[in-house]
Amino acid sequence: MSTPEQNKAVLARYYEECLNKGNLDVIYEGATEDHISHGTAANGKEGVEHLKEWVRLQRASFPDLHVTVDDWILEGNKVVSRFTARGTHTGDDYAGLIPAQGRKLEIPGIVIDEFDDEGKIVESWFSMDSYDLATQLGAFDAPPA
């Protein structure tokens, strides 16, 4: 059975290697094949491949993406991470909807990750203010005159 500290270490590696450096294969080390992700798509999505694709899309929009964990809460088989994501929107349209304008993004969020006995993530609940994100990226700006 994995300990809360071991679970935190799995997530710390995921944040650094996968989100910050773009080494997407680290996902396979930390999550189960049937991982369920809530908050990255409507109604939750299943599978580690969905999680990998979600991270790929974030990094494609924000090539300089850097996520810093501001707080960790460890409780039993769950780990909560309160984070701040920073990046510059110079890549792909965000979510296929918001064109890149070179704007800086700095947004907080929270993830609750649940681990199995072997220390792999089985389910994640992701929360971030989508309105704030869209505002920072210029989605609600008036079109140029």
mmCIF file of C-alpha atoms in Angstrom:
data_model
loop_
_atom_site.group_PDB
_atom_site.id
_atom_site.type_symbol
_atom_site.label_atom_id
_atom_site.label_comp_id
_atom_site.label_asym_id
_atom_site.label_seq_id
_atom_site.Cartn_x
_atom_site.Cartn_y
_atom_site.Cartn_z
ATOM 1 C CA MET A 1 0.000 0.000 0.000
ATOM 2 C CA SER A 2 1.346 3.409 -0.936
ATOM 3 C CA THR A 3 1.712 6.152 1.645
ATOM 4 C CA PRO A 4 0.369 9.697 1.306
ATOM 5 C CA GLU A 5 3.949 10.955 0.869
ATOM 6 C CA GLN A 6 4.589 8.451 -1.932
ATOM 7 C CA ASN A 7 1.384 9.573 -3.632
ATOM 8 C CA LYS A 8 2.484 13.197 -3.356
ATOM 9 C CA ALA A 9 5.818 12.260 -4.957
ATOM 10 C CA VAL A 10 3.964 10.694 -7.928
ATOM 11 C CA LEU A 11 2.083 13.952 -8.431
ATOM 12 C CA ALA A 12 5.161 16.130 -7.967
ATOM 13 C CA ARG A 13 6.882 14.132 -10.730
ATOM 14 C CA TYR A 14 3.777 14.485 -12.944
ATOM 15 C CA TYR A 15 3.688 18.277 -12.479
ATOM 16 C CA GLU A 16 7.395 18.718 -13.166
ATOM 17 C CA GLU A 17 8.032 16.189 -15.919
ATOM 18 C CA CYS A 18 4.696 16.077 -17.711
ATOM 19 C CA LEU A 19 3.079 19.489 -17.317
ATOM 20 C CA ASN A 20 6.203 21.636 -17.065
ATOM 21 C CA LYS A 21 8.589 19.778 -19.359
ATOM 22 C CA GLY A 22 6.172 18.044 -21.732
ATOM 23 C CA ASN A 23 7.320 14.477 -21.070
ATOM 24 C CA LEU A 24 3.838 13.052 -21.618
ATOM 25 C CA ASP A 25 4.839 9.423 -21.094
ATOM 26 C CA VAL A 26 5.219 10.124 -17.355
ATOM 27 C CA ILE A 27 1.415 9.862 -17.258
ATOM 28 C CA TYR A 28 1.700 6.101 -17.768
ATOM 29 C CA GLU A 29 3.876 5.825 -14.649
ATOM 30 C CA GLY A 30 1.383 7.602 -12.401
ATOM 31 C CA ALA A 31 -2.148 6.851 -13.617
ATOM 32 C CA THR A 32 -4.125 3.678 -14.203
ATOM 33 C CA GLU A 33 -5.252 2.781 -17.726
ATOM 34 C CA ASP A 34 -8.894 3.343 -16.762
ATOM 35 C CA HIS A 35 -8.207 6.635 -14.934
ATOM 36 C CA ILE A 36 -11.309 8.854 -14.701
ATOM 37 C CA SER A 37 -10.843 12.586 -15.143
ATOM 38 C CA HIS A 38 -13.512 15.069 -13.998
ATOM 39 C CA GLY A 39 -13.254 18.693 -15.083
ATOM 40 C CA THR A 40 -11.091 18.204 -18.163
ATOM 41 C CA ALA A 41 -14.154 17.454 -20.310
ATOM 42 C CA ALA A 42 -17.899 17.472 -19.826
ATOM 43 C CA ASN A 43 -19.191 14.568 -17.688
ATOM 44 C CA GLY A 44 -15.704 13.206 -17.016
ATOM 45 C CA LYS A 45 -13.605 11.155 -19.386
ATOM 46 C CA GLU A 46 -12.058 7.772 -18.870
ATOM 47 C CA GLY A 47 -8.641 6.497 -19.680
ATOM 48 C CA VAL A 48 -5.058 7.540 -19.330
ATOM 49 C CA GLU A 49 -5.031 8.406 -23.046
ATOM 50 C CA HIS A 50 -7.614 11.142 -22.417
ATOM 51 C CA LEU A 51 -5.420 12.569 -19.674
ATOM 52 C CA LYS A 52 -2.374 12.482 -21.961
ATOM 53 C CA GLU A 53 -4.303 14.224 -24.755
ATOM 54 C CA TRP A 54 -5.592 16.879 -22.346
ATOM 55 C CA VAL A 55 -2.034 17.719 -21.241
ATOM 56 C CA ARG A 56 -0.845 17.727 -24.864
ATOM 57 C CA LEU A 57 -3.549 20.238 -25.778
ATOM 58 C CA GLN A 58 -2.633 22.525 -22.862
ATOM 59 C CA ARG A 59 1.031 22.497 -23.845
ATOM 60 C CA ALA A 60 0.156 23.042 -27.525
ATOM 61 C CA SER A 61 -1.644 26.281 -26.578
ATOM 62 C CA PHE A 62 0.921 27.335 -23.957
ATOM 63 C CA PRO A 63 4.371 26.073 -25.027
ATOM 64 C CA ASP A 64 5.959 27.719 -21.960
ATOM 65 C CA LEU A 65 3.377 26.291 -19.526
ATOM 66 C CA HIS A 66 4.643 26.107 -15.959
ATOM 67 C CA VAL A 67 2.568 24.823 -13.059
ATOM 68 C CA THR A 68 3.590 25.491 -9.468
ATOM 69 C CA VAL A 69 1.944 23.675 -6.563
ATOM 70 C CA ASP A 70 1.209 26.225 -3.852
ATOM 71 C CA ASP A 71 -0.276 23.821 -1.284
ATOM 72 C CA TRP A 72 -0.505 20.073 -0.760
ATOM 73 C CA ILE A 73 -3.096 18.344 1.416
ATOM 74 C CA LEU A 74 -2.578 14.633 2.060
ATOM 75 C CA GLU A 75 -5.423 12.581 3.485
ATOM 76 C CA GLY A 76 -5.568 8.803 3.242
ATOM 77 C CA ASN A 77 -5.498 7.799 -0.409
ATOM 78 C CA LYS A 78 -6.273 11.322 -1.683
ATOM 79 C CA VAL A 79 -3.958 14.205 -2.450
ATOM 80 C CA VAL A 80 -5.188 17.750 -3.015
ATOM 81 C CA SER A 81 -2.951 20.159 -4.868
ATOM 82 C CA ARG A 82 -3.694 23.872 -5.075
ATOM 83 C CA PHE A 83 -1.703 25.174 -8.006
ATOM 84 C CA THR A 84 -0.984 28.202 -10.163
ATOM 85 C CA ALA A 85 -0.628 27.698 -13.911
ATOM 86 C CA ARG A 86 1.348 30.265 -15.894
ATOM 87 C CA GLY A 87 2.072 30.493 -19.575
ATOM 88 C CA THR A 88 1.899 32.547 -22.739
ATOM 89 C CA HIS A 89 -0.767 31.780 -25.325
ATOM 90 C CA THR A 90 1.454 31.619 -28.403
ATOM 91 C CA GLY A 91 0.472 28.190 -29.727
ATOM 92 C CA ASP A 92 -2.748 26.556 -30.872
ATOM 93 C CA ASP A 93 -6.206 28.047 -30.361
ATOM 94 C CA TYR A 94 -7.200 27.282 -26.775
ATOM 95 C CA ALA A 95 -9.869 24.569 -26.702
ATOM 96 C CA GLY A 96 -10.121 25.087 -30.448
ATOM 97 C CA LEU A 97 -11.982 28.340 -29.754
ATOM 98 C CA ILE A 98 -9.713 31.123 -28.530
ATOM 99 C CA PRO A 99 -7.005 32.218 -30.990
ATOM 100 C CA ALA A 100 -3.519 32.883 -29.661
ATOM 101 C CA GLN A 101 -2.787 36.562 -29.092
ATOM 102 C CA GLY A 102 0.441 36.200 -27.126
ATOM 103 C CA ARG A 103 -1.300 36.952 -23.841
ATOM 104 C CA LYS A 104 0.102 35.874 -20.497
ATOM 105 C CA LEU A 105 -1.983 33.567 -18.339
ATOM 106 C CA GLU A 106 -1.780 33.178 -14.584
ATOM 107 C CA ILE A 107 -4.588 31.193 -13.042
ATOM 108 C CA PRO A 108 -5.091 29.175 -9.866
ATOM 109 C CA GLY A 109 -6.748 25.790 -9.684
ATOM 110 C CA ILE A 110 -7.300 22.765 -7.499
ATOM 111 C CA VAL A 111 -7.044 19.045 -8.211
ATOM 112 C CA ILE A 112 -8.088 16.178 -5.971
ATOM 113 C CA ASP A 113 -6.392 12.916 -6.976
ATOM 114 C CA GLU A 114 -7.400 9.525 -5.610
ATOM 115 C CA PHE A 115 -4.831 6.711 -5.553
ATOM 116 C CA ASP A 116 -5.147 2.937 -5.545
ATOM 117 C CA ASP A 117 -3.151 0.705 -3.194
ATOM 118 C CA GLU A 118 -0.277 0.485 -5.709
ATOM 119 C CA GLY A 119 0.188 4.264 -5.763
ATOM 120 C CA LYS A 120 -1.435 4.995 -9.132
ATOM 121 C CA ILE A 121 -4.020 7.704 -9.728
ATOM 122 C CA VAL A 122 -7.451 6.199 -10.403
ATOM 123 C CA GLU A 123 -9.603 9.325 -10.418
ATOM 124 C CA SER A 124 -9.039 13.089 -10.553
ATOM 125 C CA TRP A 125 -11.294 16.088 -9.938
ATOM 126 C CA PHE A 126 -9.972 19.257 -11.595
ATOM 127 C CA SER A 127 -11.313 22.754 -10.928
ATOM 128 C CA MET A 128 -10.255 26.051 -12.438
ATOM 129 C CA ASP A 129 -12.162 29.273 -13.212
ATOM 130 C CA SER A 130 -12.859 28.934 -16.946
ATOM 131 C CA TYR A 131 -14.344 32.432 -17.144
ATOM 132 C CA ASP A 132 -11.177 33.957 -15.696
ATOM 133 C CA LEU A 133 -9.068 31.900 -18.109
ATOM 134 C CA ALA A 134 -11.127 32.997 -21.132
ATOM 135 C CA THR A 135 -11.019 36.633 -19.966
ATOM 136 C CA GLN A 136 -7.233 36.566 -19.593
ATOM 137 C CA LEU A 137 -6.914 35.108 -23.110
ATOM 138 C CA GLY A 138 -9.083 37.904 -24.609
ATOM 139 C CA ALA A 139 -12.144 35.839 -25.479
ATOM 140 C CA PHE A 140 -14.492 38.638 -24.384
ATOM 141 C CA ASP A 141 -12.606 41.589 -25.858
ATOM 142 C CA ALA A 142 -14.466 43.686 -28.393
ATOM 143 C CA PRO A 143 -13.318 42.995 -31.947
ATOM 144 C CA PRO A 144 -10.990 45.614 -33.463
ATOM 145 C CA ALA A 145 -12.826 48.528 -35.131
#
